[in-house]
Structures are given as structure tokens and as C-alpha cells.
Amino acid sequence: MSPLPENESTPQTGGPQSSADHTEPGLVPTDAQHQAPVAGHARRGMFGVHDHGDTTGFGGLRLPAYFPPRAERPYGGWFDDFVDELLAAMGERNIPADAIQQITVDRGEITFYLDREHLVAVCQMLRDDPALRFELCSSVSAVDYGVDVPNRLHTVYHLTSMTYRRRIRLEVAVDVTDAHIPSVVGVYPTADWQERENWDMFGIVYDGHPALTRILMPDDWDGHPQRKDYPLGGIPVEYKGAEIPPPDQRRAYS
Amino acid sequence: MTTENEIQHADSRDTTEGRVYTVTGGDWDEVMAEASKDERIVMNLGPQHPSTHGVLRLVLELEGESVTQARSVIGYLHTGIEKNCEYRNWTQGVTFVTRMDYLAPLFNEAGFCMGVEKLLGIEVPRRAQVIRVLLMELNRVGSHLVALATGGMELGALTGMTNGFREREEVLHLLEYLTGLRMNHAFIRPGGLAQDLPTTTTPRSARS
């Protein structure tokens, strides 16, 4: 593991961005972070229980809307030098500096929120530039931040530099009505199946992917299961002629 | 008698000894191309094939005996753990991740719990950390014994297989004694462990 920046070695709990208990106004973000490219939404309770008596014991839980804070220099550790190198390389390749919408440093890990238009160019540069050398794309995953959240679908790229023993995270947020992200398979061939999985699970279309088909679910499946508005156990199961309804539609005994 | 029309692919040259034909390649490839088109088969391999344990299906395109394309179909082991955990708390998540790999349950538990602890900013007590490492080491020994055993099995060394699984059984007995279960322990929890080790741990481990 990369050495942690010194100020990140002991994570602090209960800060303004944590999910710990906050007073009432904490549920509504008031500062400029509201315009951040990434957002969650405030929640009460747990497990989506709203309309009847709380049997979960989590009814009093109040989670503030999640906004990753914009990091300020110095970022700490190797992050400052690295960001300088990154911006210099972007200048060389005529990638506009605002392709990076936000930089967040959290728990000793650095995340770059990127514009989708420049994603492939930035990946190519991260792979090829001698000062960066992120040879390995360890993971491409996705997140759905939930209904009514702007730019709710995110794709997260974890890049590893074997040469410099560094790890960074790239994140691209798109809206559910226009869930298109350019494919990075041309730069990182290992992203092939992982982009297929994200298409399968989240319905994100990777433009330029060689064969974007479902990978885990059957080919004729409807919907994308890991979207937050996709129900748990959403299909009835037939067994020996009888139909067993999905868990959320079964008879209640309370 | 041969005529000009029948030898289309042969160049000819008139010499003092008579006409000499030069038969060259080219037409044979065309013949084979025609023939192999007729032998094109799309074949399904698995997901029940013995060497794939029912988790991989291959759709093969064959021309004669040559595989010209292969497409792998996965997803038979997909269990939707992420979706299930949307409606569960983090302690319950351990129950799922311990089932992700039957050879490395404790490693999956430890990885999951360390992720949760990093998110929460929790530092685990030193004793719990040490016990985690000890349990993972036992798990690792058991996993490697299975690797050796099945490696022997693939080579036809059946005694190697039974010896490997016999020794793994000792590891499983020990893990059962320490965590309560041979598999699916759910023993490592966010923040530490489900419970402390039994007080008689050391003599028993030494005996095993």
C-alpha cells in the first residue's frame, strides 16, 4: 500500500461529511458544495422503511446528503507532486484543465472527478506519460446514488502505477437520461468485461466498446439490477406450478 | 487429351521439347475455403463440462476441427450480493462475503471488514487484529492444501488428493473449534471479532 499522507493516517470521525448524527440543518447542504459534480441525498431510517411501524431499530437514523469535499492544497504525501505532473502533462497534450471537475482526498486516497468528454484522453495520458505511468486499470465499477439525484450514475476507475507504486481513482458522473460514457477499452483492454458488467448492472452505455452485451444476467433480462430503483427480489419465481411472489409483495403478518 | 480450358490455373511455356505447364498454388486455397465453410459449426461447451465445475460456458465456432472463435459466458455464480446488501447493515454483510469463496472465507470477511472500518474510521483492537491474522493463516494453509490436492487429482495422483484433503480436515477442525463453523464462519466482524478465542486454544493448536 502507498504510504499515507501524514494528516490522513488517523481518520477522523463525525466530521461534516460523515454519516454520523447531525442536527437538523445538517440534512440540507447550504454551502457551495451543493454545486459539486457528485451528490447523494439525505436519508432517514434504513432499509427503505417509511410507511409503517419501525421494526428495524434504525428509524431514528438521519443521514445527511453526501457531498465529497473539494480538496485544498496541500493534499499531502505524493499527491501534490503527482497533481503537478498531471496538470503539466495535460497542458502538453492540450487537454483543458477543467476536464478535472474536482479533486477529493479522503482517507488517504485521491479521487479525480472527470468530464466524460476527456476521459479517454486523460486515461491515455495517465498510461503513457513517463511521469505518470498508470499501466494497470485494476477496476472499473459503478455506483448509483439513487432516484432524483443529479448525475446519479457514476463510473469509478481504479488505476495502479506499477512503476511508482501509486493508486488513484477516476470518477465520471452522468445522468440517468443520458447514461453514455466513452469506453476506455482502447487504452486499458482489461476494462472490457468490467464495462460489460456495469452496462448489465447499471445500464451505463460505454460508447465504442467492442461488444457491449450483458455478462452476468441472461441476455433477455429486463432492467439493470443494481439501479437503486430496481426492486430487491423483483420477479416472481415459479416452482412446480405455484408462483412465489417477490419478498416485497408477500403477505404481511403484522 | 487436355485442352487449354481444362488447365486454367497452369501457366504454360513453349519450349523446343514441347509445351511445359507450371502448376502453382492458389486454387487449392480456394477449394479449401469452399470446403471449410460447409464444416462451420457453432457449438456449446458447458456449463456442465467437468473441468469447469458448472461456472463457465463457452460458445465455440468451429471450422472442421479448428476453433475459430470462442465466446465465454459467465454469470452462473452471480448471487447479487451487492443488491442484497442494499437492505442490510454492515454486520450482516459479513454473512454474505464469507460465502463468496469457499476456500478463503476468512480473507473475504477480513477484506470486507477492513473496508467498513476504513469508512467508519475505526481502529480494531490489537488482540482482534492478531487473532484475525492467525485465523487467516490457518485458512491459507487449508486453501493451499486443497490446491495441492486438486493439483494431484488433475494429474491422476489420487493418493495426493486424499492426503491433501485429509490434512485440510485438520485445519477445518481447528477452525471449527476456534470460530464455531468449518465454513461460512462470519467470525470477523466490523470493529473486531464475533467473540474471543477459547481459553484452551494453545494446547489444542499444538496438538493438531
PDB file of C-alpha atoms in Angstrom, chain A residues 153 176 179-180 197-206 223-225 227:
ATOM      1  CA  LEU A 153     -24.797   7.176 -12.216  1.00  0.00           C
ATOM      2  CA  VAL A 176     -29.631   8.508 -15.966  1.00  0.00           C
ATOM      3  CA  ALA A 179     -26.042   7.397 -19.475  1.00  0.00           C
ATOM      4  CA  HIS A 180     -23.278   7.408 -22.059  1.00  0.00           C
ATOM      5  CA  GLU A 197     -20.756  -5.709 -16.120  1.00  0.00           C
ATOM      6  CA  ASN A 198     -21.510  -2.050 -15.490  1.00  0.00           C
ATOM      7  CA  TRP A 199     -23.793  -1.989 -18.525  1.00  0.00           C
ATOM      8  CA  ASP A 200     -25.500  -5.125 -17.243  1.00  0.00           C
ATOM      9  CA  MET A 201     -25.906  -3.964 -13.659  1.00  0.00           C
ATOM     10  CA  PHE A 202     -26.347  -0.212 -14.029  1.00  0.00           C
ATOM     11  CA  GLY A 203     -27.338   0.400 -17.650  1.00  0.00           C
ATOM     12  CA  ILE A 204     -24.417   2.681 -18.433  1.00  0.00           C
ATOM     13  CA  VAL A 205     -23.625   2.647 -22.156  1.00  0.00           C
ATOM     14  CA  TYR A 206     -19.916   2.665 -22.969  1.00  0.00           C
ATOM     15  CA  GLY A 223     -33.765  -3.795 -16.441  1.00  0.00           C
ATOM     16  CA  HIS A 224     -30.487  -3.233 -14.673  1.00  0.00           C
ATOM     17  CA  PRO A 225     -30.491  -4.850 -11.219  1.00  0.00           C
ATOM     18  CA  ARG A 227     -30.008   0.572 -10.026  1.00  0.00           C
TER      19      ARG A 227
END
